[in-house]
């Protein structure tokens, strides 16, 4: 009886299945290691970049201490540097760009998904995507040679004469008609980031199920009510992610801002006067850094830009997680 049992052969299909399962397990393990290595590479690169900038700016941080963050002085001759003016210019220009770009991008995405006829949607969408591919230096040259004269001749004088007399916000719009300044840089940045934000909004608006919108229209809702009550709640997290993606682009933009910002190390409440940003300061002065403390201060500015961008994107991630939890609770 035992000999008969031993003589029974295992079917070849069972052997092949075991070999296939073992091979699939090895392939899955290898795939997990490759994907994990890719993720770790991103983290290591990010950490390495931050630490290298921190190490390069150690002399500035040790020399000036925390006063480096709120000092407005930038004297390359006497080797006295402060980061407040570039930080202020970076935040203000990015804020101006978002105040302009977000509503315009929302209008473009709404037009392409809900209002525009079918024959117009594809060409306009392709044009927006082409705008996103234009190099930033082209925007900077256009801003300097075309937009700055318009600002200096028409827009800035009008703002100074009419809005500059207002009691509260008037100080923001009083200044000489130079054309270059933080307002000009903010508008150019808005034009740059509009294609990115509008493309993201358009794509996420297209993911809304057609049945939901058709049901709302059938109940008598207007286009605005459908967008406000159906489309936005359904795509809220993705829309906010697109907005913060554009904000990250605005914070780190270099060449376009360098052309039109004015590059003046002067802190002013007026948006019409020249200012500076972190990226523009580094681009303009890195080749002129003739001392270790000068070079270290510029690298320290780069580290501060990294920290500002990291804080903004972290805030965006926390906000998206909170919205996801609220949607799950509902």
PDB file of C-alpha atoms in Angstrom:
ATOM      1  CA  UNK A   1       0.000   0.000   0.000  1.00  0.00           C
ATOM      2  CA  UNK A   2       2.827   2.411   0.857  1.00  0.00           C
ATOM      3  CA  UNK A   3       4.638   1.511  -2.344  1.00  0.00           C
ATOM      4  CA  UNK A   4       1.531   2.250  -4.355  1.00  0.00           C
ATOM      5  CA  UNK A   5       1.214   5.679  -2.661  1.00  0.00           C
ATOM      6  CA  UNK A   6       4.872   6.510  -3.384  1.00  0.00           C
ATOM      7  CA  UNK A   7       4.419   5.481  -6.979  1.00  0.00           C
ATOM      8  CA  UNK A   8       1.683   8.078  -7.513  1.00  0.00           C
ATOM      9  CA  UNK A   9       3.191  10.884  -9.609  1.00  0.00           C
ATOM     10  CA  UNK A  10       2.416  14.528  -8.887  1.00  0.00           C
ATOM     11  CA  UNK A  11       0.633  16.060 -11.875  1.00  0.00           C
ATOM     12  CA  UNK A  12       2.812  18.335 -13.986  1.00  0.00           C
ATOM     13  CA  UNK A  13       0.194  21.116 -13.765  1.00  0.00           C
ATOM     14  CA  UNK A  14       0.634  21.255  -9.992  1.00  0.00           C
ATOM     15  CA  UNK A  15       4.435  21.436 -10.342  1.00  0.00           C
ATOM     16  CA  UNK A  16       4.150  24.201 -12.949  1.00  0.00           C
ATOM     17  CA  UNK A  17       1.753  26.144 -10.727  1.00  0.00           C
ATOM     18  CA  UNK A  18       4.163  25.991  -7.780  1.00  0.00           C
ATOM     19  CA  UNK A  19       7.071  27.116  -9.939  1.00  0.00           C
ATOM     20  CA  UNK A  20       4.988  29.946 -11.364  1.00  0.00           C
ATOM     21  CA  UNK A  21       3.932  31.057  -7.881  1.00  0.00           C
ATOM     22  CA  UNK A  22       7.535  31.045  -6.685  1.00  0.00           C
ATOM     23  CA  UNK A  23       8.649  32.994  -9.748  1.00  0.00           C
ATOM     24  CA  UNK A  24       5.826  35.532  -9.271  1.00  0.00           C
ATOM     25  CA  UNK A  25       6.745  35.940  -5.597  1.00  0.00           C
ATOM     26  CA  UNK A  26      10.371  36.668  -6.510  1.00  0.00           C
ATOM     27  CA  UNK A  27       9.275  39.140  -9.196  1.00  0.00           C
ATOM     28  CA  UNK A  28       6.927  40.896  -6.756  1.00  0.00           C
ATOM     29  CA  UNK A  29       9.679  41.151  -4.181  1.00  0.00           C
ATOM     30  CA  UNK A  30      12.097  42.576  -6.732  1.00  0.00           C
ATOM     31  CA  UNK A  31       9.455  45.050  -7.897  1.00  0.00           C
ATOM     32  CA  UNK A  32       8.844  46.220  -4.327  1.00  0.00           C
ATOM     33  CA  UNK A  33      12.565  46.759  -3.789  1.00  0.00           C
ATOM     34  CA  UNK A  34      12.863  48.773  -7.022  1.00  0.00           C
ATOM     35  CA  UNK A  35       9.874  50.968  -6.170  1.00  0.00           C
ATOM     36  CA  UNK A  36      11.117  51.454  -2.604  1.00  0.00           C
ATOM     37  CA  UNK A  37      14.545  52.420  -3.942  1.00  0.00           C
ATOM     38  CA  UNK A  38      12.903  55.020  -6.211  1.00  0.00           C
ATOM     39  CA  UNK A  39      11.023  56.487  -3.266  1.00  0.00           C
ATOM     40  CA  UNK A  40      14.114  56.524  -1.079  1.00  0.00           C
ATOM     41  CA  UNK A  41      16.056  58.190  -3.891  1.00  0.00           C
ATOM     42  CA  UNK A  42      13.604  61.100  -3.837  1.00  0.00           C
ATOM     43  CA  UNK A  43      13.888  61.432  -0.068  1.00  0.00           C
ATOM     44  CA  UNK A  44      17.675  61.180  -0.105  1.00  0.00           C
ATOM     45  CA  UNK A  45      17.944  63.760  -2.896  1.00  0.00           C
ATOM     46  CA  UNK A  46      15.629  66.159  -1.056  1.00  0.00           C
ATOM     47  CA  UNK A  47      17.485  65.699   2.220  1.00  0.00           C
ATOM     48  CA  UNK A  48      20.867  65.998   0.539  1.00  0.00           C
ATOM     49  CA  UNK A  49      19.902  69.245  -1.201  1.00  0.00           C
ATOM     50  CA  UNK A  50      18.617  70.751   2.046  1.00  0.00           C
ATOM     51  CA  UNK A  51      21.650  69.698   4.068  1.00  0.00           C
ATOM     52  CA  UNK A  52      24.073  70.906   1.413  1.00  0.00           C
ATOM     53  CA  UNK A  53      22.461  74.352   1.378  1.00  0.00           C
ATOM     54  CA  UNK A  54      22.401  74.425   5.165  1.00  0.00           C
ATOM     55  CA  UNK A  55      26.085  73.511   5.243  1.00  0.00           C
ATOM     56  CA  UNK A  56      26.919  76.106   2.612  1.00  0.00           C
ATOM     57  CA  UNK A  57      25.067  78.804   4.554  1.00  0.00           C
ATOM     58  CA  UNK A  58      26.463  77.852   7.957  1.00  0.00           C
ATOM     59  CA  UNK A  59      28.866  80.808   7.973  1.00  0.00           C
ATOM     60  CA  UNK A  60      26.055  83.300   7.398  1.00  0.00           C
ATOM     61  CA  UNK A  61      23.855  81.725  10.048  1.00  0.00           C
ATOM     62  CA  UNK A  62      26.696  81.594  12.580  1.00  0.00           C
ATOM     63  CA  UNK A  63      27.781  85.163  11.849  1.00  0.00           C
ATOM     64  CA  UNK A  64      24.418  86.906  11.831  1.00  0.00           C
ATOM     65  CA  UNK A  65      22.312  84.447  13.840  1.00  0.00           C
ATOM     66  CA  UNK A  66      18.552  84.862  13.820  1.00  0.00           C
ATOM     67  CA  UNK A  67      18.967  88.524  12.874  1.00  0.00           C
ATOM     68  CA  UNK A  68      19.678  87.265   9.360  1.00  0.00           C
ATOM     69  CA  UNK A  69      15.944  86.551   9.037  1.00  0.00           C
ATOM     70  CA  UNK A  70      14.641  90.014   9.916  1.00  0.00           C
ATOM     71  CA  UNK A  71      17.503  92.292   8.904  1.00  0.00           C
ATOM     72  CA  UNK A  72      16.881  94.510   5.862  1.00  0.00           C
ATOM     73  CA  UNK A  73      20.541  95.363   5.354  1.00  0.00           C
ATOM     74  CA  UNK A  74      22.346  94.016   2.298  1.00  0.00           C
ATOM     75  CA  UNK A  75      25.795  95.600   2.098  1.00  0.00           C
ATOM     76  CA  UNK A  76      28.245  93.581   0.032  1.00  0.00           C
ATOM     77  CA  UNK A  77      31.080  96.064   0.691  1.00  0.00           C
ATOM     78  CA  UNK A  78      30.897  95.864   4.469  1.00  0.00           C
ATOM     79  CA  UNK A  79      29.803  92.219   4.463  1.00  0.00           C
ATOM     80  CA  UNK A  80      26.482  92.783   6.235  1.00  0.00           C
ATOM     81  CA  UNK A  81      23.554  90.756   4.948  1.00  0.00           C
ATOM     82  CA  UNK A  82      19.918  90.228   5.858  1.00  0.00           C
ATOM     83  CA  UNK A  83      17.181  88.126   4.266  1.00  0.00           C
ATOM     84  CA  UNK A  84      14.027  90.051   5.152  1.00  0.00           C
ATOM     85  CA  UNK A  85      13.750  91.995   1.867  1.00  0.00           C
ATOM     86  CA  UNK A  86      14.121  88.912  -0.391  1.00  0.00           C
ATOM     87  CA  UNK A  87      11.745  86.887   1.791  1.00  0.00           C
ATOM     88  CA  UNK A  88       9.182  89.700   1.763  1.00  0.00           C
ATOM     89  CA  UNK A  89       9.450  90.113  -2.016  1.00  0.00           C
ATOM     90  CA  UNK A  90       9.094  86.373  -2.591  1.00  0.00           C
ATOM     91  CA  UNK A  91       5.953  86.087  -0.481  1.00  0.00           C
ATOM     92  CA  UNK A  92       4.316  89.267  -1.795  1.00  0.00           C
ATOM     93  CA  UNK A  93       4.856  88.491  -5.479  1.00  0.00           C
ATOM     94  CA  UNK A  94       3.624  84.914  -4.982  1.00  0.00           C
ATOM     95  CA  UNK A  95       0.527  86.191  -3.147  1.00  0.00           C
ATOM     96  CA  UNK A  96      -0.255  88.688  -5.916  1.00  0.00           C
ATOM     97  CA  UNK A  97       0.117  85.986  -8.537  1.00  0.00           C
ATOM     98  CA  UNK A  98      -2.267  83.678  -6.685  1.00  0.00           C
ATOM     99  CA  UNK A  99      -4.885  86.405  -6.202  1.00  0.00           C
ATOM    100  CA  UNK A 100      -4.923  86.872  -9.964  1.00  0.00           C
ATOM    101  CA  UNK A 101      -4.255  83.352 -11.233  1.00  0.00           C
ATOM    102  CA  UNK A 102      -6.737  81.349  -9.145  1.00  0.00           C
ATOM    103  CA  UNK A 103      -9.971  83.106 -10.242  1.00  0.00           C
ATOM    104  CA  UNK A 104      -8.787  83.384 -13.852  1.00  0.00           C
ATOM    105  CA  UNK A 105      -7.811  79.697 -13.925  1.00  0.00           C
ATOM    106  CA  UNK A 106     -11.152  78.741 -12.415  1.00  0.00           C
ATOM    107  CA  UNK A 107     -12.944  80.751 -15.111  1.00  0.00           C
ATOM    108  CA  UNK A 108     -10.909  79.127 -17.882  1.00  0.00           C
ATOM    109  CA  UNK A 109     -11.539  75.622 -16.556  1.00  0.00           C
ATOM    110  CA  UNK A 110     -15.245  76.356 -16.085  1.00  0.00           C
ATOM    111  CA  UNK A 111     -15.524  77.752 -19.603  1.00  0.00           C
ATOM    112  CA  UNK A 112     -13.796  74.764 -21.191  1.00  0.00           C
ATOM    113  CA  UNK A 113     -15.813  72.144 -19.318  1.00  0.00           C
ATOM    114  CA  UNK A 114     -19.280  73.665 -18.989  1.00  0.00           C
ATOM    115  CA  UNK A 115     -19.782  76.607 -21.352  1.00  0.00           C
ATOM    116  CA  UNK A 116     -17.591  76.388 -24.451  1.00  0.00           C
ATOM    117  CA  UNK A 117     -18.934  74.543 -27.518  1.00  0.00           C
ATOM    118  CA  UNK A 118     -17.320  71.221 -28.331  1.00  0.00           C
ATOM    119  CA  UNK A 119     -15.432  72.542 -31.372  1.00  0.00           C
ATOM    120  CA  UNK A 120     -13.703  75.167 -29.204  1.00  0.00           C
ATOM    121  CA  UNK A 121     -12.682  73.091 -26.206  1.00  0.00           C
ATOM    122  CA  UNK A 122      -9.846  71.139 -27.789  1.00  0.00           C
ATOM    123  CA  UNK A 123      -8.046  74.077 -29.496  1.00  0.00           C
ATOM    124  CA  UNK A 124      -8.277  76.311 -26.409  1.00  0.00           C
ATOM    125  CA  UNK A 125      -7.135  73.478 -24.142  1.00  0.00           C
ATOM    126  CA  UNK A 126      -4.170  72.799 -26.432  1.00  0.00           C
ATOM    127  CA  UNK A 127      -3.267  76.509 -26.413  1.00  0.00           C
ATOM    128  CA  UNK A 128      -3.238  76.550 -22.609  1.00  0.00           C
ATOM    129  CA  UNK A 129      -0.968  73.514 -22.506  1.00  0.00           C
ATOM    130  CA  UNK A 130       1.380  75.200 -24.999  1.00  0.00           C
ATOM    131  CA  UNK A 131       1.542  78.258 -22.740  1.00  0.00           C
ATOM    132  CA  UNK A 132       2.708  76.010 -19.914  1.00  0.00           C
ATOM    133  CA  UNK A 133       5.668  74.926 -22.039  1.00  0.00           C
ATOM    134  CA  UNK A 134       7.028  78.424 -22.734  1.00  0.00           C
ATOM    135  CA  UNK A 135      10.381  78.962 -20.939  1.00  0.00           C
ATOM    136  CA  UNK A 136      10.320  81.407 -18.068  1.00  0.00           C
ATOM    137  CA  UNK A 137      12.979  83.611 -19.631  1.00  0.00           C
ATOM    138  CA  UNK A 138      10.595  84.297 -22.525  1.00  0.00           C
ATOM    139  CA  UNK A 139       8.007  85.529 -20.053  1.00  0.00           C
ATOM    140  CA  UNK A 140      10.677  87.692 -18.452  1.00  0.00           C
ATOM    141  CA  UNK A 141      11.746  89.258 -21.738  1.00  0.00           C
ATOM    142  CA  UNK A 142       8.135  89.866 -22.738  1.00  0.00           C
ATOM    143  CA  UNK A 143       7.474  91.415 -19.347  1.00  0.00           C
ATOM    144  CA  UNK A 144      10.505  93.718 -19.565  1.00  0.00           C
ATOM    145  CA  UNK A 145      10.121  94.923 -23.160  1.00  0.00           C
ATOM    146  CA  UNK A 146       6.318  94.860 -23.562  1.00  0.00           C
ATOM    147  CA  UNK A 147       4.520  94.811 -20.233  1.00  0.00           C
ATOM    148  CA  UNK A 148       6.784  97.106 -18.187  1.00  0.00           C
ATOM    149  CA  UNK A 149       6.267 100.093 -20.556  1.00  0.00           C
ATOM    150  CA  UNK A 150       2.505  99.580 -20.360  1.00  0.00           C
ATOM    151  CA  UNK A 151       2.637  99.472 -16.558  1.00  0.00           C
ATOM    152  CA  UNK A 152       4.835 102.565 -16.376  1.00  0.00           C
ATOM    153  CA  UNK A 153       2.835 104.655 -18.833  1.00  0.00           C
ATOM    154  CA  UNK A 154      -0.758 103.714 -18.083  1.00  0.00           C
ATOM    155  CA  UNK A 155      -1.435 101.399 -15.115  1.00  0.00           C
ATOM    156  CA  UNK A 156       0.950 102.687 -12.445  1.00  0.00           C
ATOM    157  CA  UNK A 157       0.032 106.382 -12.892  1.00  0.00           C
ATOM    158  CA  UNK A 158      -3.664 105.540 -12.759  1.00  0.00           C
ATOM    159  CA  UNK A 159      -3.221 103.456  -9.601  1.00  0.00           C
ATOM    160  CA  UNK A 160      -1.146 106.174  -7.965  1.00  0.00           C
ATOM    161  CA  UNK A 161      -3.652 108.936  -8.793  1.00  0.00           C
ATOM    162  CA  UNK A 162      -6.887 107.067  -8.035  1.00  0.00           C
ATOM    163  CA  UNK A 163      -6.243 104.119  -5.699  1.00  0.00           C
ATOM    164  CA  UNK A 164      -3.232 105.677  -3.954  1.00  0.00           C
ATOM    165  CA  UNK A 165      -5.473 108.233  -2.237  1.00  0.00           C
ATOM    166  CA  UNK A 166      -7.575 105.602  -0.473  1.00  0.00           C
ATOM    167  CA  UNK A 167      -7.170 105.576   3.333  1.00  0.00           C
ATOM    168  CA  UNK A 168      -6.227 101.961   4.066  1.00  0.00           C
ATOM    169  CA  UNK A 169      -4.825 100.292   0.960  1.00  0.00           C
ATOM    170  CA  UNK A 170      -3.646 103.510  -0.668  1.00  0.00           C
ATOM    171  CA  UNK A 171      -0.079 103.040   0.580  1.00  0.00           C
ATOM    172  CA  UNK A 172       0.157  99.861  -1.495  1.00  0.00           C
ATOM    173  CA  UNK A 173      -0.447 101.720  -4.745  1.00  0.00           C
ATOM    174  CA  UNK A 174       1.556 104.917  -4.302  1.00  0.00           C
ATOM    175  CA  UNK A 175       4.843 105.202  -6.099  1.00  0.00           C
ATOM    176  CA  UNK A 176       6.735 106.428  -9.141  1.00  0.00           C
ATOM    177  CA  UNK A 177       5.649 105.191 -12.591  1.00  0.00           C
ATOM    178  CA  UNK A 178       8.720 103.031 -13.128  1.00  0.00           C
ATOM    179  CA  UNK A 179       6.852 100.057 -14.541  1.00  0.00           C
ATOM    180  CA  UNK A 180       9.061  97.545 -12.737  1.00  0.00           C
ATOM    181  CA  UNK A 181       8.133  96.485  -9.224  1.00  0.00           C
ATOM    182  CA  UNK A 182       6.429  93.842  -7.160  1.00  0.00           C
ATOM    183  CA  UNK A 183       3.012  94.370  -8.760  1.00  0.00           C
ATOM    184  CA  UNK A 184       4.472  93.870 -12.223  1.00  0.00           C
ATOM    185  CA  UNK A 185       6.348  90.777 -11.089  1.00  0.00           C
ATOM    186  CA  UNK A 186       3.199  89.389  -9.489  1.00  0.00           C
ATOM    187  CA  UNK A 187       1.183  89.867 -12.686  1.00  0.00           C
ATOM    188  CA  UNK A 188       3.876  88.209 -14.817  1.00  0.00           C
ATOM    189  CA  UNK A 189       3.993  85.310 -12.361  1.00  0.00           C
ATOM    190  CA  UNK A 190       0.205  85.012 -12.559  1.00  0.00           C
ATOM    191  CA  UNK A 191       0.389  84.762 -16.351  1.00  0.00           C
ATOM    192  CA  UNK A 192       3.011  82.034 -15.963  1.00  0.00           C
ATOM    193  CA  UNK A 193       1.109  79.865 -13.475  1.00  0.00           C
ATOM    194  CA  UNK A 194      -2.360  80.243 -15.015  1.00  0.00           C
ATOM    195  CA  UNK A 195      -1.717  77.452 -17.572  1.00  0.00           C
ATOM    196  CA  UNK A 196      -0.658  75.035 -14.820  1.00  0.00           C
ATOM    197  CA  UNK A 197      -3.582  75.713 -12.487  1.00  0.00           C
ATOM    198  CA  UNK A 198      -6.199  75.896 -15.242  1.00  0.00           C
ATOM    199  CA  UNK A 199      -4.972  72.628 -16.792  1.00  0.00           C
ATOM    200  CA  UNK A 200      -5.255  70.833 -13.453  1.00  0.00           C
ATOM    201  CA  UNK A 201      -8.712  72.292 -12.801  1.00  0.00           C
ATOM    202  CA  UNK A 202      -9.889  71.382 -16.282  1.00  0.00           C
ATOM    203  CA  UNK A 203      -8.760  67.779 -15.962  1.00  0.00           C
ATOM    204  CA  UNK A 204     -10.336  67.286 -12.549  1.00  0.00           C
ATOM    205  CA  UNK A 205     -13.579  68.975 -13.634  1.00  0.00           C
ATOM    206  CA  UNK A 206     -13.804  66.423 -16.451  1.00  0.00           C
ATOM    207  CA  UNK A 207     -13.719  63.586 -13.893  1.00  0.00           C
ATOM    208  CA  UNK A 208     -17.087  64.598 -12.439  1.00  0.00           C
ATOM    209  CA  UNK A 209     -19.674  61.971 -13.476  1.00  0.00           C
ATOM    210  CA  UNK A 210     -21.988  63.302 -16.158  1.00  0.00           C
ATOM    211  CA  UNK A 211     -25.012  61.800 -14.396  1.00  0.00           C
ATOM    212  CA  UNK A 212     -24.504  64.036 -11.365  1.00  0.00           C
ATOM    213  CA  UNK A 213     -24.477  67.195 -13.487  1.00  0.00           C
ATOM    214  CA  UNK A 214     -27.357  66.075 -15.671  1.00  0.00           C
ATOM    215  CA  UNK A 215     -29.430  65.299 -12.573  1.00  0.00           C
ATOM    216  CA  UNK A 216     -28.792  68.790 -11.216  1.00  0.00           C
ATOM    217  CA  UNK A 217     -29.717  70.381 -14.539  1.00  0.00           C
ATOM    218  CA  UNK A 218     -32.869  68.259 -14.654  1.00  0.00           C
ATOM    219  CA  UNK A 219     -33.886  69.662 -11.270  1.00  0.00           C
ATOM    220  CA  UNK A 220     -33.607  73.202 -12.630  1.00  0.00           C
ATOM    221  CA  UNK A 221     -30.134  74.183 -11.431  1.00  0.00           C
ATOM    222  CA  UNK A 222     -28.201  76.833 -13.303  1.00  0.00           C
ATOM    223  CA  UNK A 223     -24.667  76.321 -14.575  1.00  0.00           C
ATOM    224  CA  UNK A 224     -23.246  78.244 -11.632  1.00  0.00           C
ATOM    225  CA  UNK A 225     -25.271  76.161  -9.158  1.00  0.00           C
ATOM    226  CA  UNK A 226     -24.073  72.952 -10.790  1.00  0.00           C
ATOM    227  CA  UNK A 227     -20.462  74.099 -10.560  1.00  0.00           C
ATOM    228  CA  UNK A 228     -20.749  75.392  -6.999  1.00  0.00           C
ATOM    229  CA  UNK A 229     -22.851  72.537  -5.554  1.00  0.00           C
ATOM    230  CA  UNK A 230     -21.730  69.544  -7.648  1.00  0.00           C
ATOM    231  CA  UNK A 231     -18.413  70.076  -9.441  1.00  0.00           C
ATOM    232  CA  UNK A 232     -16.445  71.901  -6.743  1.00  0.00           C
ATOM    233  CA  UNK A 233     -17.412  69.629  -3.815  1.00  0.00           C
ATOM    234  CA  UNK A 234     -16.575  66.581  -5.943  1.00  0.00           C
ATOM    235  CA  UNK A 235     -13.144  67.907  -6.981  1.00  0.00           C
ATOM    236  CA  UNK A 236     -12.260  70.155  -4.044  1.00  0.00           C
ATOM    237  CA  UNK A 237      -9.150  68.298  -2.929  1.00  0.00           C
ATOM    238  CA  UNK A 238      -7.674  68.115  -6.422  1.00  0.00           C
ATOM    239  CA  UNK A 239      -8.437  71.784  -7.091  1.00  0.00           C
ATOM    240  CA  UNK A 240      -6.655  72.867  -3.914  1.00  0.00           C
ATOM    241  CA  UNK A 241      -3.718  70.655  -4.845  1.00  0.00           C
ATOM    242  CA  UNK A 242      -3.501  72.372  -8.233  1.00  0.00           C
ATOM    243  CA  UNK A 243      -3.588  75.799  -6.594  1.00  0.00           C
ATOM    244  CA  UNK A 244      -0.719  74.936  -4.276  1.00  0.00           C
ATOM    245  CA  UNK A 245       1.196  73.471  -7.213  1.00  0.00           C
ATOM    246  CA  UNK A 246       0.966  76.873  -8.881  1.00  0.00           C
ATOM    247  CA  UNK A 247       1.967  78.555  -5.634  1.00  0.00           C
ATOM    248  CA  UNK A 248       5.084  76.410  -5.436  1.00  0.00           C
ATOM    249  CA  UNK A 249       5.960  77.468  -8.984  1.00  0.00           C
ATOM    250  CA  UNK A 250       5.477  81.134  -8.066  1.00  0.00           C
ATOM    251  CA  UNK A 251       7.691  80.893  -4.990  1.00  0.00           C
ATOM    252  CA  UNK A 252      10.602  79.368  -6.873  1.00  0.00           C
ATOM    253  CA  UNK A 253      10.448  81.290 -10.156  1.00  0.00           C
ATOM    254  CA  UNK A 254      13.719  83.005 -11.023  1.00  0.00           C
ATOM    255  CA  UNK A 255      14.285  84.465 -14.472  1.00  0.00           C
ATOM    256  CA  UNK A 256      10.897  86.036 -15.142  1.00  0.00           C
ATOM    257  CA  UNK A 257      10.929  87.740 -11.745  1.00  0.00           C
ATOM    258  CA  UNK A 258      14.516  88.881 -12.166  1.00  0.00           C
ATOM    259  CA  UNK A 259      13.647  90.801 -15.332  1.00  0.00           C
ATOM    260  CA  UNK A 260      10.716  92.804 -13.938  1.00  0.00           C
ATOM    261  CA  UNK A 261      11.098  93.002 -10.153  1.00  0.00           C
ATOM    262  CA  UNK A 262      13.721  95.750 -10.076  1.00  0.00           C
ATOM    263  CA  UNK A 263      16.223  93.919  -7.837  1.00  0.00           C
ATOM    264  CA  UNK A 264      16.389  96.637  -5.178  1.00  0.00           C
ATOM    265  CA  UNK A 265      17.267  95.691  -1.593  1.00  0.00           C
ATOM    266  CA  UNK A 266      14.759  98.092  -0.140  1.00  0.00           C
ATOM    267  CA  UNK A 267      11.734  97.282   1.989  1.00  0.00           C
ATOM    268  CA  UNK A 268       8.690  99.281   0.882  1.00  0.00           C
ATOM    269  CA  UNK A 269       4.973  98.946   1.434  1.00  0.00           C
ATOM    270  CA  UNK A 270       4.267 100.150  -2.105  1.00  0.00           C
ATOM    271  CA  UNK A 271       3.723  97.459  -4.707  1.00  0.00           C
ATOM    272  CA  UNK A 272       4.729  99.891  -7.454  1.00  0.00           C
ATOM    273  CA  UNK A 273       8.309 100.253  -6.268  1.00  0.00           C
ATOM    274  CA  UNK A 274      11.159  97.848  -7.083  1.00  0.00           C
ATOM    275  CA  UNK A 275      11.887  95.021  -4.689  1.00  0.00           C
ATOM    276  CA  UNK A 276      13.728  91.736  -4.620  1.00  0.00           C
ATOM    277  CA  UNK A 277      13.117  88.037  -4.147  1.00  0.00           C
ATOM    278  CA  UNK A 278      15.217  85.133  -2.965  1.00  0.00           C
ATOM    279  CA  UNK A 279      15.555  83.522  -6.382  1.00  0.00           C
ATOM    280  CA  UNK A 280      16.279  86.844  -8.117  1.00  0.00           C
ATOM    281  CA  UNK A 281      18.924  87.778  -5.541  1.00  0.00           C
ATOM    282  CA  UNK A 282      20.743  84.481  -6.012  1.00  0.00           C
ATOM    283  CA  UNK A 283      20.571  84.686  -9.809  1.00  0.00           C
ATOM    284  CA  UNK A 284      21.818  88.271  -9.927  1.00  0.00           C
ATOM    285  CA  UNK A 285      24.592  88.186  -7.350  1.00  0.00           C
ATOM    286  CA  UNK A 286      26.018  84.691  -7.169  1.00  0.00           C
ATOM    287  CA  UNK A 287      28.662  85.397  -9.818  1.00  0.00           C
ATOM    288  CA  UNK A 288      29.593  88.612  -7.996  1.00  0.00           C
ATOM    289  CA  UNK A 289      30.113  86.987  -4.601  1.00  0.00           C
ATOM    290  CA  UNK A 290      33.751  87.877  -3.895  1.00  0.00           C
ATOM    291  CA  UNK A 291      33.958  86.670  -0.278  1.00  0.00           C
ATOM    292  CA  UNK A 292      33.063  83.600   1.710  1.00  0.00           C
ATOM    293  CA  UNK A 293      30.445  85.379   3.805  1.00  0.00           C
ATOM    294  CA  UNK A 294      28.822  86.840   0.687  1.00  0.00           C
ATOM    295  CA  UNK A 295      28.611  83.421  -0.954  1.00  0.00           C
ATOM    296  CA  UNK A 296      27.415  81.816   2.254  1.00  0.00           C
ATOM    297  CA  UNK A 297      24.649  84.406   2.598  1.00  0.00           C
ATOM    298  CA  UNK A 298      23.380  83.634  -0.891  1.00  0.00           C
ATOM    299  CA  UNK A 299      23.389  79.892  -0.175  1.00  0.00           C
ATOM    300  CA  UNK A 300      21.577  80.602   3.089  1.00  0.00           C
ATOM    301  CA  UNK A 301      18.908  82.419   1.064  1.00  0.00           C
ATOM    302  CA  UNK A 302      18.530  79.274  -1.025  1.00  0.00           C
ATOM    303  CA  UNK A 303      18.032  77.239   2.130  1.00  0.00           C
ATOM    304  CA  UNK A 304      15.383  79.701   3.334  1.00  0.00           C
ATOM    305  CA  UNK A 305      13.568  79.412  -0.009  1.00  0.00           C
ATOM    306  CA  UNK A 306      13.636  75.651   0.416  1.00  0.00           C
ATOM    307  CA  UNK A 307      12.142  75.987   3.898  1.00  0.00           C
ATOM    308  CA  UNK A 308       9.417  78.405   2.738  1.00  0.00           C
ATOM    309  CA  UNK A 309       8.421  76.123  -0.136  1.00  0.00           C
ATOM    310  CA  UNK A 310       8.486  73.072   2.126  1.00  0.00           C
ATOM    311  CA  UNK A 311       6.231  74.777   4.676  1.00  0.00           C
ATOM    312  CA  UNK A 312       3.752  75.830   1.987  1.00  0.00           C
ATOM    313  CA  UNK A 313       3.551  72.364   0.444  1.00  0.00           C
ATOM    314  CA  UNK A 314       3.293  70.732   3.862  1.00  0.00           C
ATOM    315  CA  UNK A 315       0.425  73.046   4.725  1.00  0.00           C
ATOM    316  CA  UNK A 316      -1.239  72.074   1.443  1.00  0.00           C
ATOM    317  CA  UNK A 317      -0.846  68.368   2.233  1.00  0.00           C
ATOM    318  CA  UNK A 318      -2.301  68.808   5.717  1.00  0.00           C
ATOM    319  CA  UNK A 319      -5.221  70.755   4.284  1.00  0.00           C
ATOM    320  CA  UNK A 320      -5.908  68.045   1.710  1.00  0.00           C
ATOM    321  CA  UNK A 321      -5.793  65.348   4.399  1.00  0.00           C
ATOM    322  CA  UNK A 322      -8.221  67.328   6.525  1.00  0.00           C
ATOM    323  CA  UNK A 323     -10.607  67.764   3.596  1.00  0.00           C
ATOM    324  CA  UNK A 324     -10.402  64.035   2.844  1.00  0.00           C
ATOM    325  CA  UNK A 325     -11.278  63.205   6.439  1.00  0.00           C
ATOM    326  CA  UNK A 326     -14.198  65.624   6.403  1.00  0.00           C
ATOM    327  CA  UNK A 327     -15.500  64.127   3.167  1.00  0.00           C
ATOM    328  CA  UNK A 328     -15.168  60.637   4.659  1.00  0.00           C
ATOM    329  CA  UNK A 329     -17.062  61.713   7.773  1.00  0.00           C
ATOM    330  CA  UNK A 330     -19.879  63.119   5.659  1.00  0.00           C
TER     331      UNK A 330
END
